[in-house]
């Protein structure tokens, strides 16, 4: 098994220099760092986990986790994935500090400010698309605190990686699926999105509209409104949409919380009147698919999103290992009633 001494000899540097490179401490010339990292790869060096654990215990590792959508089953699944990874790396003694919030950008900003004062080691966040949130992410980064975004991204921020679906691709998938289900028949489409401040939701809308414009001239989006990912508001918005736009015969929900919208659909007309597509495989969605209210749903592996995102962050915080990719996309899985 290779040691720090072996790496130092291979790279022609001191053991202290190897230590600085591996642990991100102090300044090391770019060329010297490259030699050290090349030696690490050539020698297939793996740090001793027990030693790392002892070092971590001297300086507790605290991970801040900020998710939007308080009491939302989808994010419960993300948290399940986070906890699974936390159990695997429990040797490092990491402390997870959760902030699960309702859809409110001001509350997210306040939570980030609180976590900054707590001197966290790393941040995992589903960010709002807001310049104030972006500035706080960048503030963490400038302070040496790595940030990983999960489920929704902000590519213009200084996060080190994003884990989740390609949101625009998922919107395009929904558009293509809608066109296939309608079989070329004319359609007026209503879109119920979660929040315009969540980039993942916005990109789904953009992707959906792109496909409609490019490939389905008989489809037209005639309505678009937010539900704040809330079943009660989704019910009210959908009910008003169907009342004010009786021509609508197809509906696209950009989030997984649309049971309220489905209730409004069921009340408005007999089953099968509308072609309905949404996201995720929540129990309430499964129920609506079995009742033929929802035609198809697009799943995005929430447990895996949580698992991978914490893994990337722990690798960076504890092992000083950079992510292998900045965009770690999870798969899109289309479910229909027969595949449940």
Short mmCIF file of N, CA and C in Angstrom, two decimals, residues 71-204:
data_model
loop_
_atom_site.label_atom_id
_atom_site.label_comp_id
_atom_site.label_asym_id
_atom_site.label_seq_id
_atom_site.Cartn_x
_atom_site.Cartn_y
_atom_site.Cartn_z
N UNK A 71 -42.40 19.32 4.41
CA UNK A 71 -43.43 18.28 4.49
C UNK A 71 -43.85 17.79 3.10
N UNK A 72 -42.91 17.76 2.16
CA UNK A 72 -43.19 17.26 0.82
C UNK A 72 -42.62 15.85 0.68
N UNK A 73 -43.44 14.87 0.30
CA UNK A 73 -42.95 13.49 0.19
C UNK A 73 -41.75 13.34 -0.73
N UNK A 74 -41.68 14.14 -1.80
CA UNK A 74 -40.53 14.02 -2.71
C UNK A 74 -39.24 14.28 -1.95
N UNK A 75 -39.21 15.35 -1.17
CA UNK A 75 -37.98 15.68 -0.45
C UNK A 75 -37.75 14.76 0.73
N UNK A 76 -38.80 14.10 1.21
CA UNK A 76 -38.60 13.03 2.20
C UNK A 76 -37.73 11.94 1.58
N UNK A 77 -37.96 11.65 0.30
CA UNK A 77 -37.16 10.63 -0.39
C UNK A 77 -35.72 11.10 -0.58
N UNK A 78 -35.54 12.39 -0.90
CA UNK A 78 -34.19 12.93 -1.02
C UNK A 78 -33.45 12.78 0.31
N UNK A 79 -34.14 13.10 1.40
CA UNK A 79 -33.54 12.98 2.73
C UNK A 79 -33.21 11.52 3.05
N UNK A 80 -34.05 10.59 2.60
CA UNK A 80 -33.75 9.17 2.79
C UNK A 80 -32.41 8.82 2.16
N UNK A 81 -32.17 9.32 0.96
CA UNK A 81 -30.89 9.09 0.29
C UNK A 81 -29.73 9.72 1.03
N UNK A 82 -29.94 10.93 1.54
CA UNK A 82 -28.90 11.62 2.32
C UNK A 82 -28.55 10.80 3.56
N UNK A 83 -29.56 10.30 4.23
CA UNK A 83 -29.32 9.54 5.45
C UNK A 83 -28.62 8.21 5.18
N UNK A 84 -28.93 7.60 4.04
CA UNK A 84 -28.24 6.35 3.69
C UNK A 84 -26.74 6.59 3.51
N UNK A 85 -26.41 7.66 2.80
CA UNK A 85 -25.00 7.98 2.62
C UNK A 85 -24.36 8.37 3.96
N UNK A 86 -25.10 9.09 4.80
CA UNK A 86 -24.57 9.51 6.10
C UNK A 86 -24.21 8.29 6.95
N UNK A 87 -25.03 7.25 6.87
CA UNK A 87 -24.74 6.02 7.61
C UNK A 87 -23.45 5.37 7.10
N UNK A 88 -23.24 5.41 5.79
CA UNK A 88 -22.04 4.80 5.21
C UNK A 88 -20.77 5.51 5.65
N UNK A 89 -20.86 6.83 5.84
CA UNK A 89 -19.67 7.62 6.19
C UNK A 89 -19.68 8.05 7.64
N UNK A 90 -20.41 7.29 8.47
CA UNK A 90 -20.54 7.67 9.88
C UNK A 90 -19.20 7.66 10.61
N UNK A 91 -18.21 6.95 10.06
CA UNK A 91 -16.89 6.91 10.67
C UNK A 91 -16.28 8.30 10.78
N UNK A 92 -16.70 9.22 9.90
CA UNK A 92 -16.14 10.56 9.91
C UNK A 92 -16.82 11.48 10.92
N UNK A 93 -17.88 11.00 11.56
CA UNK A 93 -18.53 11.79 12.59
C UNK A 93 -19.19 13.06 12.09
N UNK A 94 -19.77 13.00 10.90
CA UNK A 94 -20.41 14.18 10.32
C UNK A 94 -21.72 14.52 11.03
N UNK A 95 -21.95 15.78 11.23
CA UNK A 95 -23.21 16.26 11.78
C UNK A 95 -24.00 16.93 10.68
N UNK A 96 -25.25 16.48 10.49
CA UNK A 96 -26.11 17.05 9.46
C UNK A 96 -27.08 18.05 10.09
N UNK A 97 -27.10 19.25 9.55
CA UNK A 97 -27.98 20.31 10.06
C UNK A 97 -29.03 20.60 9.00
N UNK A 98 -30.27 20.16 9.24
CA UNK A 98 -31.32 20.27 8.24
C UNK A 98 -32.09 21.59 8.38
N UNK A 99 -32.44 22.15 7.24
CA UNK A 99 -33.36 23.27 7.16
C UNK A 99 -34.35 22.97 6.04
N UNK A 100 -35.48 22.34 6.39
CA UNK A 100 -36.53 22.05 5.41
C UNK A 100 -37.56 23.16 5.49
N UNK A 101 -37.75 23.89 4.41
CA UNK A 101 -38.51 25.14 4.44
C UNK A 101 -39.69 25.13 3.48
N UNK A 102 -40.70 25.92 3.76
CA UNK A 102 -41.77 26.12 2.77
C UNK A 102 -41.24 26.92 1.59
N UNK A 103 -42.04 27.04 0.55
CA UNK A 103 -41.61 27.81 -0.62
C UNK A 103 -41.61 29.29 -0.27
N UNK A 104 -40.45 29.78 0.13
CA UNK A 104 -40.31 31.17 0.53
C UNK A 104 -38.84 31.55 0.44
N UNK A 105 -38.50 32.38 -0.53
CA UNK A 105 -37.10 32.73 -0.74
C UNK A 105 -36.51 33.46 0.45
N UNK A 106 -37.32 34.27 1.13
CA UNK A 106 -36.80 35.00 2.29
C UNK A 106 -36.39 34.03 3.40
N UNK A 107 -37.17 32.97 3.58
CA UNK A 107 -36.81 31.98 4.61
C UNK A 107 -35.54 31.23 4.22
N UNK A 108 -35.37 30.98 2.91
CA UNK A 108 -34.14 30.30 2.50
C UNK A 108 -32.93 31.19 2.74
N UNK A 109 -33.05 32.46 2.45
CA UNK A 109 -31.95 33.40 2.69
C UNK A 109 -31.62 33.46 4.17
N UNK A 110 -32.65 33.52 5.01
CA UNK A 110 -32.42 33.57 6.46
C UNK A 110 -31.73 32.30 6.94
N UNK A 111 -32.13 31.14 6.40
CA UNK A 111 -31.51 29.87 6.79
C UNK A 111 -30.04 29.84 6.40
N UNK A 112 -29.72 30.36 5.22
CA UNK A 112 -28.33 30.39 4.77
C UNK A 112 -27.49 31.30 5.66
N UNK A 113 -28.06 32.42 6.05
CA UNK A 113 -27.33 33.33 6.94
C UNK A 113 -27.07 32.69 8.29
N UNK A 114 -28.03 31.93 8.80
CA UNK A 114 -27.86 31.23 10.07
C UNK A 114 -26.76 30.17 9.96
N UNK A 115 -26.77 29.41 8.87
CA UNK A 115 -25.78 28.35 8.70
C UNK A 115 -24.38 28.93 8.52
N UNK A 116 -24.29 30.09 7.91
CA UNK A 116 -22.98 30.71 7.74
C UNK A 116 -22.36 31.01 9.11
N UNK A 117 -23.19 31.46 10.04
CA UNK A 117 -22.72 31.77 11.39
C UNK A 117 -22.34 30.51 12.16
N UNK A 118 -22.88 29.36 11.74
CA UNK A 118 -22.58 28.10 12.42
C UNK A 118 -21.26 27.48 11.97
N UNK A 119 -20.58 28.15 11.02
CA UNK A 119 -19.28 27.66 10.53
C UNK A 119 -19.38 26.22 10.01
N UNK A 120 -20.34 25.99 9.13
CA UNK A 120 -20.48 24.65 8.56
C UNK A 120 -19.31 24.34 7.64
N UNK A 121 -19.10 23.04 7.42
CA UNK A 121 -17.98 22.58 6.59
C UNK A 121 -18.37 22.46 5.12
N UNK A 122 -19.67 22.24 4.86
CA UNK A 122 -20.16 22.09 3.50
C UNK A 122 -21.65 22.35 3.46
N UNK A 123 -22.16 22.68 2.27
CA UNK A 123 -23.57 23.03 2.11
C UNK A 123 -24.19 22.23 0.98
N UNK A 124 -25.34 21.62 1.27
CA UNK A 124 -26.15 20.92 0.27
C UNK A 124 -27.47 21.67 0.16
N UNK A 125 -27.84 22.12 -1.04
CA UNK A 125 -28.99 23.02 -1.15
C UNK A 125 -29.77 22.82 -2.44
N UNK A 126 -31.09 22.96 -2.33
CA UNK A 126 -31.96 23.14 -3.50
C UNK A 126 -32.24 24.64 -3.56
N UNK A 127 -31.53 25.35 -4.41
CA UNK A 127 -31.58 26.82 -4.34
C UNK A 127 -32.72 27.44 -5.14
N UNK A 128 -33.18 28.58 -4.63
CA UNK A 128 -34.06 29.43 -5.42
C UNK A 128 -33.25 30.13 -6.50
N UNK A 129 -33.89 30.44 -7.58
CA UNK A 129 -33.25 31.21 -8.65
C UNK A 129 -33.39 32.69 -8.30
N UNK A 130 -32.52 33.14 -7.40
CA UNK A 130 -32.59 34.50 -6.88
C UNK A 130 -31.17 34.99 -6.66
N UNK A 131 -30.85 36.21 -7.10
CA UNK A 131 -29.47 36.70 -6.96
C UNK A 131 -28.98 36.75 -5.52
N UNK A 132 -29.88 36.92 -4.57
CA UNK A 132 -29.46 36.97 -3.17
C UNK A 132 -29.05 35.59 -2.66
N UNK A 133 -29.74 34.56 -3.13
CA UNK A 133 -29.35 33.19 -2.79
C UNK A 133 -28.01 32.88 -3.45
N UNK A 134 -27.87 33.27 -4.70
CA UNK A 134 -26.62 33.03 -5.44
C UNK A 134 -25.44 33.69 -4.73
N UNK A 135 -25.61 34.90 -4.27
CA UNK A 135 -24.53 35.60 -3.59
C UNK A 135 -24.14 34.88 -2.30
N UNK A 136 -25.10 34.31 -1.62
CA UNK A 136 -24.78 33.58 -0.39
C UNK A 136 -24.05 32.27 -0.68
N UNK A 137 -24.44 31.60 -1.76
CA UNK A 137 -23.70 30.41 -2.17
C UNK A 137 -22.25 30.78 -2.47
N UNK A 138 -22.08 31.87 -3.18
CA UNK A 138 -20.73 32.33 -3.52
C UNK A 138 -19.95 32.74 -2.28
N UNK A 139 -20.65 33.29 -1.31
CA UNK A 139 -20.01 33.68 -0.05
C UNK A 139 -19.47 32.45 0.67
N UNK A 140 -20.25 31.38 0.71
CA UNK A 140 -19.76 30.13 1.30
C UNK A 140 -18.52 29.65 0.56
N UNK A 141 -18.60 29.67 -0.77
CA UNK A 141 -17.48 29.20 -1.58
C UNK A 141 -16.22 30.01 -1.32
N UNK A 142 -16.35 31.33 -1.25
CA UNK A 142 -15.19 32.18 -0.98
C UNK A 142 -14.58 31.90 0.39
N UNK A 143 -15.41 31.40 1.29
CA UNK A 143 -14.94 31.09 2.65
C UNK A 143 -14.37 29.68 2.75
N UNK A 144 -14.30 28.97 1.62
CA UNK A 144 -13.75 27.62 1.62
C UNK A 144 -14.76 26.54 1.94
N UNK A 145 -16.06 26.89 1.90
CA UNK A 145 -17.11 25.93 2.18
C UNK A 145 -17.70 25.46 0.84
N UNK A 146 -17.46 24.21 0.44
CA UNK A 146 -17.98 23.73 -0.85
C UNK A 146 -19.50 23.59 -0.81
N UNK A 147 -20.12 23.84 -1.96
CA UNK A 147 -21.58 23.80 -2.07
C UNK A 147 -21.96 22.85 -3.20
N UNK A 148 -22.92 21.96 -2.92
CA UNK A 148 -23.48 21.07 -3.94
C UNK A 148 -24.98 21.36 -4.03
N UNK A 149 -25.48 21.56 -5.24
CA UNK A 149 -26.91 21.76 -5.43
C UNK A 149 -27.57 20.43 -5.78
N UNK A 150 -28.81 20.27 -5.32
CA UNK A 150 -29.53 19.01 -5.54
C UNK A 150 -30.95 19.29 -5.99
N UNK A 151 -31.40 18.55 -7.00
CA UNK A 151 -32.75 18.63 -7.57
C UNK A 151 -32.99 19.87 -8.40
N UNK A 152 -32.53 21.04 -7.94
CA UNK A 152 -32.62 22.25 -8.75
C UNK A 152 -31.26 22.93 -8.69
N UNK A 153 -30.83 23.51 -9.80
CA UNK A 153 -29.47 24.01 -9.91
C UNK A 153 -29.43 25.53 -10.03
N UNK A 154 -28.23 26.07 -9.87
CA UNK A 154 -27.92 27.44 -10.24
C UNK A 154 -26.52 27.41 -10.82
N UNK A 155 -26.44 27.20 -12.13
CA UNK A 155 -25.15 27.02 -12.79
C UNK A 155 -24.28 28.26 -12.74
N UNK A 156 -24.89 29.43 -12.50
CA UNK A 156 -24.11 30.66 -12.45
C UNK A 156 -23.50 30.91 -11.07
N UNK A 157 -23.79 30.04 -10.12
CA UNK A 157 -23.21 30.16 -8.78
C UNK A 157 -21.89 29.40 -8.72
N UNK A 158 -21.21 29.50 -7.59
CA UNK A 158 -19.92 28.84 -7.42
C UNK A 158 -20.05 27.46 -6.78
N UNK A 159 -21.17 26.78 -7.01
CA UNK A 159 -21.30 25.42 -6.49
C UNK A 159 -20.30 24.52 -7.20
N UNK A 160 -19.89 23.43 -6.53
CA UNK A 160 -18.89 22.54 -7.13
C UNK A 160 -19.55 21.46 -7.98
N UNK A 161 -20.84 21.19 -7.75
CA UNK A 161 -21.53 20.16 -8.54
C UNK A 161 -23.04 20.29 -8.36
N UNK A 162 -23.76 19.74 -9.32
CA UNK A 162 -25.23 19.62 -9.25
C UNK A 162 -25.60 18.16 -9.42
N UNK A 163 -26.55 17.69 -8.58
CA UNK A 163 -27.06 16.32 -8.70
C UNK A 163 -28.57 16.39 -8.89
N UNK A 164 -29.06 15.79 -9.94
CA UNK A 164 -30.50 15.79 -10.23
C UNK A 164 -30.71 15.55 -11.71
N UNK A 165 -31.96 15.65 -12.15
CA UNK A 165 -32.23 15.45 -13.57
C UNK A 165 -31.83 16.68 -14.37
N UNK A 166 -31.64 16.48 -15.64
CA UNK A 166 -31.51 17.59 -16.58
C UNK A 166 -32.92 18.15 -16.76
N UNK A 167 -33.19 19.29 -16.10
CA UNK A 167 -34.57 19.79 -16.03
C UNK A 167 -35.15 20.13 -17.40
N UNK A 168 -34.36 20.75 -18.25
CA UNK A 168 -34.88 21.09 -19.58
C UNK A 168 -35.18 19.82 -20.37
N UNK A 169 -34.30 18.85 -20.26
CA UNK A 169 -34.53 17.57 -20.94
C UNK A 169 -35.79 16.90 -20.42
N UNK A 170 -36.03 17.01 -19.10
CA UNK A 170 -37.24 16.40 -18.54
C UNK A 170 -38.49 17.10 -19.07
N UNK A 171 -38.42 18.42 -19.25
CA UNK A 171 -39.53 19.15 -19.84
C UNK A 171 -39.76 18.75 -21.28
N UNK A 172 -38.68 18.58 -22.02
CA UNK A 172 -38.80 18.14 -23.42
C UNK A 172 -39.38 16.73 -23.48
N UNK A 173 -38.97 15.89 -22.54
CA UNK A 173 -39.52 14.53 -22.48
C UNK A 173 -41.03 14.57 -22.26
N UNK A 174 -41.46 15.46 -21.35
CA UNK A 174 -42.89 15.60 -21.08
C UNK A 174 -43.63 16.09 -22.32
N UNK A 175 -43.04 17.03 -23.04
CA UNK A 175 -43.67 17.53 -24.26
C UNK A 175 -43.79 16.46 -25.32
N UNK A 176 -42.73 15.68 -25.49
CA UNK A 176 -42.75 14.60 -26.47
C UNK A 176 -43.79 13.55 -26.09
N UNK A 177 -43.83 13.25 -24.80
CA UNK A 177 -44.78 12.25 -24.30
C UNK A 177 -46.22 12.73 -24.49
N UNK A 178 -46.46 14.00 -24.22
CA UNK A 178 -47.80 14.57 -24.42
C UNK A 178 -48.22 14.46 -25.88
N UNK A 179 -47.30 14.79 -26.78
CA UNK A 179 -47.61 14.70 -28.20
C UNK A 179 -47.93 13.28 -28.63
N UNK A 180 -47.20 12.33 -28.09
CA UNK A 180 -47.45 10.92 -28.43
C UNK A 180 -48.81 10.46 -27.91
N UNK A 181 -49.14 10.86 -26.69
CA UNK A 181 -50.42 10.45 -26.11
C UNK A 181 -51.60 11.05 -26.86
N UNK A 182 -51.43 12.27 -27.37
CA UNK A 182 -52.51 12.95 -28.09
C UNK A 182 -52.64 12.46 -29.54
N UNK A 183 -51.59 11.77 -30.02
CA UNK A 183 -51.62 11.16 -31.35
C UNK A 183 -51.97 12.16 -32.46
N UNK A 184 -51.42 13.33 -32.35
CA UNK A 184 -51.60 14.32 -33.40
C UNK A 184 -52.89 15.11 -33.34
N UNK A 185 -53.74 14.80 -32.38
CA UNK A 185 -55.01 15.52 -32.25
C UNK A 185 -54.74 16.95 -31.75
N UNK A 186 -55.55 17.92 -32.14
CA UNK A 186 -55.39 19.29 -31.64
C UNK A 186 -55.53 19.33 -30.12
N UNK A 187 -54.72 20.18 -29.49
CA UNK A 187 -54.77 20.25 -28.03
C UNK A 187 -54.49 21.66 -27.54
N UNK A 188 -55.23 22.07 -26.53
CA UNK A 188 -54.95 23.29 -25.79
C UNK A 188 -54.43 22.85 -24.42
N UNK A 189 -53.24 23.33 -24.08
CA UNK A 189 -52.54 22.81 -22.90
C UNK A 189 -52.50 23.85 -21.79
N UNK A 190 -52.77 23.38 -20.59
CA UNK A 190 -52.58 24.20 -19.40
C UNK A 190 -51.39 23.67 -18.61
N UNK A 191 -50.55 24.60 -18.13
CA UNK A 191 -49.37 24.21 -17.34
C UNK A 191 -49.52 24.73 -15.92
N UNK A 192 -49.42 23.82 -14.96
CA UNK A 192 -49.38 24.20 -13.55
C UNK A 192 -47.97 23.91 -13.06
N UNK A 193 -47.22 24.98 -12.79
CA UNK A 193 -45.84 24.81 -12.34
C UNK A 193 -45.75 25.03 -10.84
N UNK A 194 -44.60 24.72 -10.27
CA UNK A 194 -44.43 24.90 -8.84
C UNK A 194 -44.16 26.33 -8.46
N UNK A 195 -42.99 26.82 -8.90
CA UNK A 195 -42.59 28.18 -8.59
C UNK A 195 -41.69 28.72 -9.69
N UNK A 196 -41.94 29.95 -10.11
CA UNK A 196 -41.08 30.58 -11.11
C UNK A 196 -39.70 30.85 -10.55
N UNK A 197 -39.55 30.81 -9.23
CA UNK A 197 -38.25 31.07 -8.61
C UNK A 197 -37.40 29.81 -8.47
N UNK A 198 -37.96 28.67 -8.87
CA UNK A 198 -37.20 27.42 -8.84
C UNK A 198 -36.79 27.10 -10.27
N UNK A 199 -35.48 27.15 -10.53
CA UNK A 199 -34.99 27.01 -11.90
C UNK A 199 -35.36 25.66 -12.50
N UNK A 200 -35.40 24.62 -11.67
CA UNK A 200 -35.77 23.31 -12.19
C UNK A 200 -37.17 23.30 -12.77
N UNK A 201 -38.11 23.99 -12.10
CA UNK A 201 -39.47 24.08 -12.61
C UNK A 201 -39.52 24.90 -13.89
N UNK A 202 -38.81 26.03 -13.89
CA UNK A 202 -38.81 26.90 -15.06
C UNK A 202 -38.23 26.20 -16.28
N UNK A 203 -37.14 25.45 -16.08
CA UNK A 203 -36.51 24.76 -17.21
C UNK A 203 -37.41 23.67 -17.78
N UNK A 204 -38.22 23.06 -16.92
CA UNK A 204 -39.17 22.07 -17.43
C UNK A 204 -40.21 22.72 -18.33
#
